[in-house]
């Protein structure tokens, strides 16, 4: 009798999604977080804006990708360091590349939330983040795992540098 392990199944599905997406990215040789964001924006033919939201500080949500009509917005909590900022942005880029906007989650009610704010209310970004809070507090589903694994692969590619340079360094360092 085999016992089903939903977390292990989610991990395997996430690994497959991340590996497939990374292979399809066709990234340039020299990588930074900014160059990855620019590359993905070019592939999608939509600008990507990164917004730091102080209202996310101290909440369970660290970041959120808000797919708007004409552009993509990445909302992040105030980072503790530049490396933390990079991790937050790359995780949300992972969702963007994996096209998780269509995945059923708390954001399905975002339009109602945005429409409910009156004049002088909070910004669209702040309302979107509030709506998403429950969705991003969970890291045990395949979409969150895939986004995190893709972010890890992107960060590793940045650290390793261009393939030619990393091969050179492996021989001579």
N, CA, C and O atoms as a DFTB+ gen file, in Angstrom:
692 C
 N C O
     1  1       0.835      -1.174       0.000
     2  2       0.000       0.000       0.000
     3  2       0.887       1.248       0.000
     4  3       1.735       1.417       0.877
     5  1       0.687       2.096      -0.968
     6  2       1.487       3.308      -1.099
     7  2       0.753       4.490      -0.470
     8  3      -0.439       4.697      -0.696
     9  1       1.491       5.250       0.318
    10  2       0.911       6.422       0.945
    11  2       1.212       7.639       0.073
    12  3       2.362       7.885      -0.291
    13  1       0.198       8.376      -0.246
    14  2       0.331       9.576      -1.078
    15  2       0.878      10.719      -0.222
    16  3       0.400      10.956       0.887
    17  1       1.886      11.427      -0.747
    18  2       2.486      12.548      -0.039
    19  2       2.275      13.816      -0.873
    20  3       3.040      14.073      -1.802
    21  1       1.247      14.612      -0.554
    22  2       0.936      15.802      -1.358
    23  2       2.088      16.805      -1.426
    24  3       2.279      17.444      -2.461
    25  1       2.850      16.955      -0.357
    26  2       3.967      17.894      -0.378
    27  2       5.057      17.431      -1.338
    28  3       5.623      18.235      -2.078
    29  1       5.347      16.136      -1.324
    30  2       6.339      15.582      -2.243
    31  2       5.853      15.707      -3.691
    32  3       6.635      16.028      -4.586
    33  1       4.587      15.458      -3.909
    34  2       4.019      15.618      -5.251
    35  2       4.110      17.069      -5.719
    36  3       4.433      17.328      -6.878
    37  1       3.827      18.011      -4.824
    38  2       3.934      19.436      -5.162
    39  2       5.381      19.804      -5.459
    40  3       5.646      20.574      -6.382
    41  1       6.319      19.261      -4.686
    42  2       7.741      19.522      -4.905
    43  2       8.160      19.038      -6.291
    44  3       8.833      19.760      -7.026
    45  1       7.769      17.835      -6.641
    46  2       8.139      17.274      -7.955
    47  2       7.512      18.076      -9.096
    48  3       8.169      18.358     -10.098
    49  1       6.248      18.436      -8.939
    50  2       5.586      19.245      -9.974
    51  2       6.262      20.610     -10.092
    52  3       6.470      21.107     -11.199
    53  1       6.603      21.214      -8.959
    54  2       7.287      22.501      -8.962
    55  2       8.650      22.428      -9.618
    56  3       9.028      23.328     -10.369
    57  1       9.393      21.365      -9.344
    58  2      10.709      21.176      -9.963
    59  2      10.590      21.082     -11.475
    60  3      11.388      21.672     -12.203
    61  1       9.597      20.341     -11.944
    62  2       9.406      20.184     -13.385
    63  2       9.032      21.521     -14.040
    64  3       9.572      21.875     -15.088
    65  1       8.108      22.259     -13.416
    66  2       7.704      23.565     -13.962
    67  2       8.898      24.517     -14.031
    68  3       9.104      25.187     -15.043
    69  1       9.681      24.573     -12.957
    70  2      10.817      25.496     -12.898
    71  2      11.880      25.130     -13.928
    72  3      12.409      26.006     -14.612
    73  1      12.194      23.847     -14.042
    74  2      13.218      23.410     -14.995
    75  2      12.806      23.722     -16.434
    76  3      13.618      24.192     -17.230
    77  1      11.561      23.460     -16.755
    78  2      11.061      23.738     -18.105
    79  2      11.107      25.233     -18.402
    80  3      11.553      25.641     -19.474
    81  1      10.648      26.046     -17.460
    82  2      10.634      27.499     -17.658
    83  2      12.048      28.053     -17.800
    84  3      12.297      28.892     -18.666
    85  1      12.972      27.596     -16.965
    86  2      14.347      28.093     -17.038
    87  2      14.959      27.758     -18.396
    88  3      15.647      28.585     -18.995
    89  1      14.705      26.552     -18.872
    90  2      15.242      26.136     -20.168
    91  2      14.721      26.958     -21.331
    92  3      15.408      27.108     -22.342
    93  1      13.522      27.489     -21.203
    94  2      12.899      28.268     -22.278
    95  2      13.242      29.757     -22.238
    96  3      12.897      30.487     -23.168
    97  1      13.905      30.218     -21.192
    98  2      14.137      31.650     -21.034
    99  2      15.144      32.247     -22.009
   100  3      15.051      33.432     -22.329
   101  1      16.098      31.465     -22.487
   102  2      17.137      31.968     -23.399
   103  2      17.762      33.252     -22.857
   104  3      17.743      34.290     -23.518
   105  1      18.306      33.170     -21.668
   106  2      18.878      34.330     -21.003
   107  2      20.176      34.776     -21.661
   108  3      20.910      33.957     -22.215
   109  1      20.461      36.084     -21.601
   110  2      21.743      36.567     -22.119
   111  2      22.892      36.075     -21.235
   112  3      22.663      35.588     -20.128
   113  1      24.123      36.205     -21.725
   114  2      25.281      35.705     -20.975
   115  2      25.522      36.451     -19.671
   116  3      25.785      35.826     -18.643
   117  1      25.438      37.765     -19.698
   118  2      25.711      38.550     -18.496
   119  2      24.396      38.845     -17.802
   120  3      23.499      39.467     -18.372
   121  1      24.294      38.387     -16.555
   122  2      23.025      38.496     -15.847
   123  2      23.125      39.304     -14.567
   124  3      24.088      39.197     -13.807
   125  1      22.108      40.109     -14.356
   126  2      21.849      40.782     -13.095
   127  2      20.344      40.651     -12.883
   128  3      19.626      40.229     -13.790
   129  1      19.871      41.000     -11.721
   130  2      18.425      40.977     -11.504
   131  2      17.758      41.929     -12.494
   132  3      16.732      41.594     -13.086
   133  1      18.336      43.108     -12.673
   134  2      17.759      44.088     -13.609
   135  2      17.738      43.567     -15.037
   136  3      16.755      43.762     -15.753
   137  1      18.812      42.905     -15.460
   138  2      18.836      42.404     -16.838
   139  2      17.825      41.278     -17.041
   140  3      17.261      41.135     -18.126
   141  1      17.593      40.475     -15.991
   142  2      16.578      39.422     -16.085
   143  2      15.188      40.048     -16.185
   144  3      14.377      39.635     -17.014
   145  1      14.911      41.051     -15.337
   146  2      13.617      41.743     -15.395
   147  2      13.422      42.359     -16.775
   148  3      12.345      42.242     -17.360
   149  1      14.461      43.020     -17.301
   150  2      14.372      43.631     -18.636
   151  2      14.151      42.580     -19.721
   152  3      13.365      42.793     -20.644
   153  1      14.844      41.449     -19.610
   154  2      14.702      40.375     -20.594
   155  2      13.272      39.819     -20.596
   156  3      12.662      39.642     -21.650
   157  1      12.759      39.553     -19.407
   158  2      11.390      39.019     -19.300
   159  2      10.377      40.037     -19.807
   160  3       9.412      39.668     -20.477
   161  1      10.585      41.318     -19.495
   162  2       9.694      42.370     -20.002
   163  2       9.725      42.395     -21.528
   164  3       8.684      42.546     -22.168
   165  1      10.908      42.247     -22.111
   166  2      11.030      42.226     -23.571
   167  2      10.335      41.030     -24.194
   168  3       9.663      41.160     -25.217
   169  1      10.494      39.877     -23.586
   170  2       9.830      38.670     -24.090
   171  2       8.313      38.826     -24.006
   172  3       7.591      38.432     -24.922
   173  1       7.842      39.395     -22.916
   174  2       6.397      39.571     -22.716
   175  2       5.841      40.791     -23.441
   176  3       4.628      40.949     -23.578
   177  1       6.756      41.659     -23.906
   178  2       6.356      42.913     -24.570
   179  2       5.461      43.758     -23.669
   180  3       4.472      44.347     -24.106
   181  1       5.844      43.793     -22.402
   182  2       5.120      44.560     -21.378
   183  2       6.134      45.082     -20.378
   184  3       7.001      44.331     -19.931
   185  1       6.045      46.348     -20.022
   186  2       6.961      46.846     -18.997
   187  2       6.694      46.186     -17.641
   188  3       5.568      45.794     -17.334
   189  1       7.738      46.076     -16.853
   190  2       7.642      45.541     -15.495
   191  2       8.139      46.634     -14.552
   192  3       9.244      47.152     -14.706
   193  1       7.310      46.969     -13.586
   194  2       7.657      47.969     -12.585
   195  2       7.787      47.280     -11.235
   196  3       6.966      46.433     -10.882
   197  1       8.821      47.645     -10.480
   198  2       9.013      47.092      -9.140
   199  2       8.699      48.191      -8.135
   200  3       9.266      49.282      -8.182
   201  1       7.775      47.876      -7.218
   202  2       7.327      48.850      -6.224
   203  2       7.567      48.279      -4.834
   204  3       7.152      47.160      -4.533
   205  1       8.234      49.047      -3.996
   206  2       8.435      48.663      -2.608
   207  2       7.285      49.235      -1.782
   208  3       7.053      50.444      -1.785
   209  1       6.569      48.363      -1.076
   210  2       5.413      48.785      -0.282
   211  2       5.697      48.700       1.209
   212  3       5.777      47.601       1.759
   213  1       5.850      49.832       1.867
   214  2       6.084      49.809       3.313
   215  2       4.962      49.119       4.089
   216  3       5.203      48.585       5.171
   217  1       3.738      49.121       3.552
   218  2       2.615      48.502       4.257
   219  2       2.754      46.982       4.356
   220  3       2.034      46.349       5.128
   221  1       3.665      46.392       3.591
   222  2       3.884      44.947       3.679
   223  2       4.837      44.574       4.809
   224  3       4.921      43.406       5.189
   225  1       5.548      45.548       5.344
   226  2       6.493      45.274       6.432
   227  2       5.755      44.637       7.605
   228  3       4.717      45.127       8.048
   229  1       6.310      43.546       8.091
   230  2       5.727      42.881       9.247
   231  2       4.524      42.010       8.948
   232  3       3.924      41.458       9.870
   233  1       4.158      41.872       7.682
   234  2       3.041      40.996       7.318
   235  2       3.582      39.657       6.842
   236  3       4.794      39.486       6.714
   237  1       2.708      38.727       6.583
   238  2       3.143      37.408       6.111
   239  2       3.434      37.406       4.613
   240  3       3.921      36.406       4.084
   241  1       3.145      38.499       3.925
   242  2       3.379      38.567       2.486
   243  2       4.659      39.355       2.213
   244  3       4.853      40.454       2.733
   245  1       5.520      38.775       1.395
   246  2       6.803      39.407       1.060
   247  2       6.769      40.058      -0.311
   248  3       7.470      41.041      -0.554
   249  1       5.961      39.518      -1.203
   250  2       5.917      40.041      -2.554
   251  2       4.675      39.585      -3.273
   252  3       3.980      38.661      -2.850
   253  1       4.415      40.263      -4.376
   254  2       3.217      39.976      -5.149
   255  2       3.412      40.445      -6.574
   256  3       3.923      41.541      -6.804
   257  1       3.007      39.622      -7.541
   258  2       3.020      40.041      -8.932
   259  2       1.605      40.435      -9.291
   260  3       0.674      39.640      -9.169
   261  1       1.453      41.672      -9.735
   262  2       0.161      42.210     -10.116
   263  2       0.155      42.370     -11.643
   264  3       0.757      43.304     -12.173
   265  1      -0.522      41.461     -12.339
   266  2      -0.630      41.536     -13.804
   267  2      -1.746      42.509     -14.144
   268  3      -2.929      42.207     -13.986
   269  1      -1.343      43.683     -14.615
   270  2      -2.331      44.700     -14.966
   271  2      -2.593      44.643     -16.467
   272  3      -1.974      43.855     -17.183
   273  1      -3.506      45.473     -16.934
   274  2      -3.909      45.416     -18.334
   275  2      -2.747      45.641     -19.305
   276  3      -2.613      44.907     -20.284
   277  1      -1.913      46.640     -19.048
   278  2      -0.858      46.994     -20.002
   279  2       0.558      46.760     -19.495
   280  3       1.518      46.972     -20.235
   281  1       0.704      46.334     -18.263
   282  2       2.035      46.133     -17.711
   283  2       1.965      45.151     -16.547
   284  3       0.892      44.714     -16.132
   285  1       3.136      44.825     -16.042
   286  2       3.249      43.961     -14.869
   287  2       3.881      44.769     -13.759
   288  3       4.787      45.569     -13.990
   289  1       3.391      44.551     -12.553
   290  2       3.895      45.260     -11.393
   291  2       4.323      44.224     -10.360
   292  3       3.560      43.321     -10.015
   293  1       5.545      44.365      -9.877
   294  2       6.036      43.499      -8.818
   295  2       6.071      44.329      -7.546
   296  3       6.788      45.326      -7.456
   297  1       5.296      43.908      -6.577
   298  2       5.209      44.597      -5.294
   299  2       6.025      43.805      -4.286
   300  3       5.879      42.587      -4.185
   301  1       6.889      44.496      -3.536
   302  2       7.704      43.797      -2.545
   303  2       7.672      44.530      -1.210
   304  3       7.491      45.746      -1.152
   305  1       7.848      43.770      -0.151
   306  2       7.995      44.347       1.185
   307  2       9.351      45.036       1.249
   308  3      10.251      44.704       0.478
   309  1       9.505      45.989       2.156
   310  2      10.824      46.617       2.305
   311  2      11.874      45.538       2.611
   312  3      11.746      44.810       3.596
   313  1      12.892      45.438       1.780
   314  2      13.890      44.379       1.982
   315  2      14.865      44.714       3.099
   316  3      15.107      45.882       3.404
   317  1      15.422      43.665       3.705
   318  2      16.417      43.828       4.772
   319  2      17.800      44.133       4.212
   320  3      18.659      44.675       4.908
   321  1      18.008      43.777       2.935
   322  2      19.299      43.988       2.287
   323  2      19.087      43.938       0.769
   324  3      17.999      43.611       0.296
   325  1      20.118      44.261       0.033
   326  2      20.036      44.182      -1.432
   327  2      19.833      42.733      -1.879
   328  3      19.090      42.469      -2.824
   329  1      20.488      41.809      -1.205
   330  2      20.327      40.384      -1.538
   331  2      18.883      39.921      -1.283
   332  3      18.321      39.156      -2.067
   333  1      18.295      40.393      -0.180
   334  2      16.910      40.063       0.126
   335  2      15.988      40.635      -0.952
   336  3      15.057      39.961      -1.393
   337  1      16.245      41.883      -1.381
   338  2      15.463      42.502      -2.451
   339  2      15.538      41.645      -3.718
   340  3      14.522      41.376      -4.358
   341  1      16.748      41.222      -4.068
   342  2      16.921      40.385      -5.260
   343  2      16.110      39.101      -5.155
   344  3      15.483      38.682      -6.127
   345  1      16.119      38.475      -3.979
   346  2      15.369      37.230      -3.778
   347  2      13.868      37.469      -3.931
   348  3      13.169      36.670      -4.555
   349  1      13.375      38.567      -3.364
   350  2      11.946      38.887      -3.477
   351  2      11.556      39.118      -4.933
   352  3      10.550      38.588      -5.403
   353  1      12.354      39.909      -5.639
   354  2      12.052      40.220      -7.041
   355  2      12.124      38.961      -7.896
   356  3      11.238      38.717      -8.715
   357  1      13.176      38.155      -7.712
   358  2      13.317      36.944      -8.533
   359  2      12.185      35.952      -8.277
   360  3      11.743      35.272      -9.203
   361  1      11.715      35.861      -7.045
   362  2      10.581      34.971      -6.760
   363  2       9.346      35.425      -7.550
   364  3       8.656      34.605      -8.155
   365  1       9.077      36.718      -7.541
   366  2       7.910      37.221      -8.276
   367  2       8.111      37.120      -9.775
   368  3       7.152      36.881     -10.509
   369  1       9.345      37.300     -10.249
   370  2       9.646      37.072     -11.668
   371  2       9.371      35.608     -11.995
   372  3       8.899      35.291     -13.087
   373  1       9.664      34.722     -11.056
   374  2       9.347      33.303     -11.259
   375  2       7.867      33.101     -11.522
   376  3       7.492      32.383     -12.449
   377  1       7.019      33.729     -10.712
   378  2       5.571      33.633     -10.958
   379  2       5.212      34.197     -12.326
   380  3       4.393      33.628     -13.047
   381  1       5.822      35.305     -12.670
   382  2       5.533      35.965     -13.937
   383  2       5.915      35.060     -15.110
   384  3       5.119      34.866     -16.029
   385  1       7.131      34.506     -15.078
   386  2       7.613      33.626     -16.150
   387  2       6.743      32.374     -16.235
   388  3       6.444      31.895     -17.329
   389  1       6.343      31.853     -15.093
   390  2       5.520      30.648     -15.060
   391  2       4.045      30.940     -15.343
   392  3       3.219      30.028     -15.382
   393  1       3.728      32.209     -15.538
   394  2       2.376      32.664     -15.853
   395  2       1.357      32.166     -14.834
   396  3       0.342      31.565     -15.185
   397  1       1.651      32.429     -13.580
   398  2       0.757      32.021     -12.500
   399  2      -0.411      32.967     -12.280
   400  3      -1.180      32.781     -11.337
   401  1      -0.560      33.966     -13.118
   402  2      -1.674      34.913     -12.949
   403  2      -3.019      34.218     -13.067
   404  3      -3.985      34.628     -12.423
   405  1      -3.094      33.189     -13.869
   406  2      -4.358      32.500     -14.069
   407  2      -4.671      31.471     -13.015
   408  3      -5.754      30.885     -13.022
   409  1      -3.738      31.237     -12.102
   410  2      -3.934      30.227     -11.068
   411  2      -4.943      30.737     -10.049
   412  3      -4.848      31.874      -9.586
   413  1      -5.902      29.900      -9.704
   414  2      -6.914      30.305      -8.712
   415  2      -6.243      30.546      -7.367
   416  3      -5.545      29.674      -6.850
   417  1      -6.452      31.711      -6.814
   418  2      -5.906      32.069      -5.511
   419  2      -6.675      33.280      -5.006
   420  3      -7.654      33.695      -5.626
   421  1      -6.255      33.833      -3.922
   422  2      -6.967      34.962      -3.317
   423  2      -7.071      36.140      -4.261
   424  3      -7.984      36.954      -4.124
   425  1      -6.159      36.255      -5.218
   426  2      -6.177      37.395      -6.137
   427  2      -7.364      37.374      -7.077
   428  3      -7.626      38.368      -7.755
   429  1      -8.082      36.281      -7.134
   430  2      -9.243      36.229      -8.011
   431  2     -10.248      37.319      -7.665
   432  3     -11.040      37.721      -8.517
   433  1     -10.226      37.797      -6.443
   434  2     -11.150      38.845      -6.019
   435  2     -10.523      40.230      -6.078
   436  3     -11.058      41.174      -5.497
   437  1      -9.402      40.366      -6.769
   438  2      -8.685      41.635      -6.766
   439  2      -9.505      42.761      -7.393
   440  3      -9.463      43.892      -6.910
   441  1     -10.239      42.474      -8.446
   442  2     -11.025      43.528      -9.104
   443  2     -12.054      44.104      -8.140
   444  3     -12.255      45.318      -8.090
   445  1     -12.699      43.236      -7.381
   446  2     -13.691      43.712      -6.416
   447  2     -13.014      44.555      -5.340
   448  3     -13.547      45.580      -4.915
   449  1     -11.844      44.117      -4.907
   450  2     -11.121      44.864      -3.885
   451  2     -10.711      46.233      -4.398
   452  3     -10.854      47.230      -3.691
   453  1     -10.206      46.290      -5.615
   454  2      -9.777      47.565      -6.181
   455  2     -10.968      48.491      -6.388
   456  3     -10.858      49.700      -6.185
   457  1     -12.095      47.934      -6.788
   458  2     -13.272      48.755      -7.017
   459  2     -13.916      49.245      -5.730
   460  3     -14.667      50.220      -5.749
   461  1     -13.634      48.585      -4.612
   462  2     -14.273      48.943      -3.350
   463  2     -13.635      50.151      -2.674
   464  3     -14.240      50.747      -1.783
   465  1     -12.439      50.517      -3.076
   466  2     -11.763      51.637      -2.413
   467  2     -12.372      52.952      -2.861
   468  3     -12.619      53.171      -4.047
   469  1     -12.605      53.804      -1.911
   470  2     -13.184      55.106      -2.222
   471  2     -12.109      56.137      -2.503
   472  3     -10.920      55.825      -2.439
   473  1     -12.509      57.365      -2.815
   474  2     -11.549      58.433      -3.054
   475  2     -10.689      58.647      -1.812
   476  3     -11.162      58.526      -0.682
   477  1      -9.441      58.961      -2.040
   478  2      -8.526      59.188      -0.935
   479  2      -8.103      57.903      -0.256
   480  3      -7.421      57.940       0.768
   481  1      -8.497      56.763      -0.810
   482  2      -8.131      55.473      -0.228
   483  2      -6.701      55.115      -0.557
   484  3      -5.944      55.931      -1.083
   485  1      -6.344      53.898      -0.245
   486  2      -4.976      53.446      -0.471
   487  2      -4.722      53.202      -1.942
   488  3      -5.657      53.099      -2.737
   489  1      -3.460      53.110      -2.298
   490  2      -3.071      52.920      -3.693
   491  2      -3.526      51.558      -4.207
   492  3      -3.830      50.648      -3.436
   493  1      -3.563      51.449      -5.520
   494  2      -3.914      50.171      -6.155
   495  2      -2.950      49.088      -5.695
   496  3      -3.370      47.967      -5.409
   497  1      -1.666      49.410      -5.620
   498  2      -0.660      48.431      -5.214
   499  2      -0.918      47.939      -3.794
   500  3      -0.818      46.742      -3.527
   501  1      -1.244      48.843      -2.887
   502  2      -1.506      48.448      -1.502
   503  2      -2.752      47.570      -1.406
   504  3      -2.763      46.594      -0.657
   505  1      -3.791      47.903      -2.149
   506  2      -5.018      47.092      -2.126
   507  2      -4.766      45.723      -2.744
   508  3      -5.285      44.716      -2.261
   509  1      -3.970      45.683      -3.811
   510  2      -3.644      44.404      -4.439
   511  2      -2.874      43.519      -3.469
   512  3      -3.126      42.317      -3.384
   513  1      -1.947      44.108      -2.747
   514  2      -1.164      43.339      -1.781
   515  2      -2.043      42.799      -0.664
   516  3      -1.861      41.661      -0.233
   517  1      -2.987      43.592      -0.191
   518  2      -3.906      43.120       0.844
   519  2      -4.694      41.914       0.361
   520  3      -4.852      40.933       1.088
   521  1      -5.181      41.992      -0.853
   522  2      -5.980      40.909      -1.417
   523  2      -5.160      39.637      -1.550
   524  3      -5.689      38.532      -1.431
   525  1      -3.862      39.797      -1.797
   526  2      -2.993      38.652      -2.048
   527  2      -2.409      38.041      -0.797
   528  3      -1.775      36.989      -0.874
   529  1      -2.595      38.655       0.339
   530  2      -1.881      38.241       1.549
   531  2      -2.029      36.757       1.855
   532  3      -1.039      36.095       2.164
   533  1      -3.219      36.232       1.778
   534  2      -3.411      34.819       2.083
   535  2      -2.734      33.915       1.057
   536  3      -2.237      32.844       1.404
   537  1      -2.715      34.340      -0.188
   538  2      -2.177      33.498      -1.254
   539  2      -0.678      33.279      -1.111
   540  3      -0.185      32.182      -1.372
   541  1       0.047      34.306      -0.703
   542  2       1.495      34.202      -0.673
   543  2       2.043      33.750       0.679
   544  3       3.257      33.622       0.837
   545  1       1.195      33.512       1.628
   546  2       1.669      33.058       2.930
   547  2       1.899      31.552       2.923
   548  3       2.423      31.006       3.894
   549  1       1.522      30.880       1.858
   550  2       1.620      29.428       1.761
   551  2       2.750      29.035       0.810
   552  3       2.822      29.551      -0.306
   553  1       3.628      28.134       1.233
   554  2       4.714      27.685       0.369
   555  2       4.691      26.180       0.167
   556  3       5.734      25.566      -0.056
   557  1       3.515      25.585       0.243
   558  2       3.469      24.146       0.076
   559  2       2.620      23.729      -1.118
   560  3       2.116      22.606      -1.161
   561  1       2.459      24.629      -2.091
   562  2       1.799      24.191      -3.316
   563  2       2.788      24.289      -4.475
   564  3       3.809      24.970      -4.377
   565  1       2.475      23.606      -5.566
   566  2       3.408      23.503      -6.693
   567  2       3.749      24.863      -7.289
   568  3       4.882      25.065      -7.725
   569  1       2.800      25.805      -7.323
   570  2       3.096      27.107      -7.929
   571  2       4.118      27.882      -7.100
   572  3       5.034      28.483      -7.661
   573  1       3.978      27.878      -5.788
   574  2       4.947      28.577      -4.929
   575  2       6.309      27.891      -4.974
   576  3       7.347      28.552      -5.014
   577  1       6.294      26.574      -4.968
   578  2       7.551      25.825      -5.038
   579  2       8.246      26.099      -6.365
   580  3       9.454      26.338      -6.394
   581  1       7.493      26.065      -7.468
   582  2       8.078      26.318      -8.787
   583  2       8.659      27.722      -8.876
   584  3       9.758      27.904      -9.400
   585  1       7.938      28.712      -8.373
   586  2       8.435      30.095      -8.415
   587  2       9.721      30.226      -7.605
   588  3      10.655      30.907      -8.029
   589  1       9.773      29.583      -6.454
   590  2      10.969      29.672      -5.616
   591  2      12.140      28.930      -6.257
   592  3      13.271      29.412      -6.214
   593  1      11.884      27.775      -6.846
   594  2      12.958      27.031      -7.507
   595  2      13.470      27.772      -8.743
   596  3      14.670      27.758      -9.017
   597  1      12.580      28.411      -9.483
   598  2      13.009      29.204     -10.634
   599  2      13.825      30.403     -10.157
   600  3      14.845      30.734     -10.761
   601  1      13.390      31.051      -9.088
   602  2      14.157      32.169      -8.516
   603  2      15.551      31.696      -8.097
   604  3      16.539      32.392      -8.333
   605  1      15.634      30.522      -7.481
   606  2      16.929      29.965      -7.084
   607  2      17.824      29.716      -8.294
   608  3      19.017      30.015      -8.258
   609  1      17.249      29.169      -9.366
   610  2      18.021      28.911     -10.590
   611  2      18.514      30.225     -11.209
   612  3      19.646      30.300     -11.685
   613  1      17.667      31.253     -11.201
   614  2      18.070      32.555     -11.742
   615  2      19.189      33.166     -10.891
   616  3      20.157      33.702     -11.430
   617  1      19.056      33.085      -9.575
   618  2      20.098      33.618      -8.685
   619  2      21.415      32.868      -8.887
   620  3      22.486      33.474      -8.890
   621  1      21.331      31.565      -9.053
   622  2      22.533      30.757      -9.304
   623  2      23.185      31.169     -10.630
   624  3      24.410      31.261     -10.714
   625  1      22.379      31.416     -11.657
   626  2      22.914      31.840     -12.957
   627  2      23.597      33.205     -12.841
   628  3      24.624      33.439     -13.479
   629  1      23.039      34.094     -12.040
   630  2      23.673      35.403     -11.814
   631  2      25.025      35.209     -11.135
   632  3      26.020      35.794     -11.562
   633  1      25.071      34.400     -10.091
   634  2      26.315      34.172      -9.344
   635  2      27.386      33.497     -10.191
   636  3      28.568      33.816     -10.064
   637  1      26.984      32.567     -11.054
   638  2      27.949      31.821     -11.851
   639  2      28.511      32.643     -12.996
   640  3      29.594      32.344     -13.500
   641  1      27.796      33.668     -13.409
   642  2      28.285      34.509     -14.497
   643  2      28.146      33.836     -15.845
   644  3      27.547      32.767     -15.968
   645  1      28.716      34.485     -16.865
   646  2      28.624      33.920     -18.219
   647  2      29.229      32.521     -18.263
   648  3      30.204      32.241     -17.565
   649  1      28.656      31.647     -19.076
   650  2      29.167      30.271     -19.146
   651  2      30.660      30.209     -19.440
   652  3      31.370      29.396     -18.847
   653  1      31.146      31.050     -20.344
   654  2      32.568      31.020     -20.671
   655  2      33.400      31.392     -19.449
   656  3      34.411      30.743     -19.178
   657  1      33.005      32.408     -18.715
   658  2      33.744      32.851     -17.548
   659  2      33.713      31.790     -16.446
   660  3      34.738      31.521     -15.819
   661  1      32.549      31.190     -16.206
   662  2      32.470      30.203     -15.137
   663  2      33.324      28.969     -15.473
   664  3      33.921      28.376     -14.574
   665  1      33.389      28.575     -16.758
   666  2      34.263      27.450     -17.138
   667  2      35.725      27.834     -16.923
   668  3      36.509      27.029     -16.420
   669  1      36.098      29.056     -17.300
   670  2      37.460      29.553     -17.113
   671  2      37.821      29.536     -15.631
   672  3      38.886      29.051     -15.249
   673  1      36.926      30.068     -14.799
   674  2      37.202      30.130     -13.367
   675  2      37.285      28.744     -12.746
   676  3      38.059      28.535     -11.812
   677  1      36.503      27.794     -13.247
   678  2      36.558      26.437     -12.679
   679  2      37.897      25.772     -12.952
   680  3      38.341      24.923     -12.179
   681  1      38.541      26.152     -14.046
   682  2      39.841      25.581     -14.379
   683  2      40.966      26.280     -13.613
   684  3      41.899      25.631     -13.140
   685  1      40.870      27.614     -13.494
   686  2      41.985      28.386     -12.964
   687  2      41.778      28.954     -11.565
   688  3      42.558      29.807     -11.140
   689  1      40.762      28.517     -10.838
   690  2      40.603      29.053      -9.489
   691  2      40.784      27.986      -8.440
   692  3      40.683      28.270      -7.246
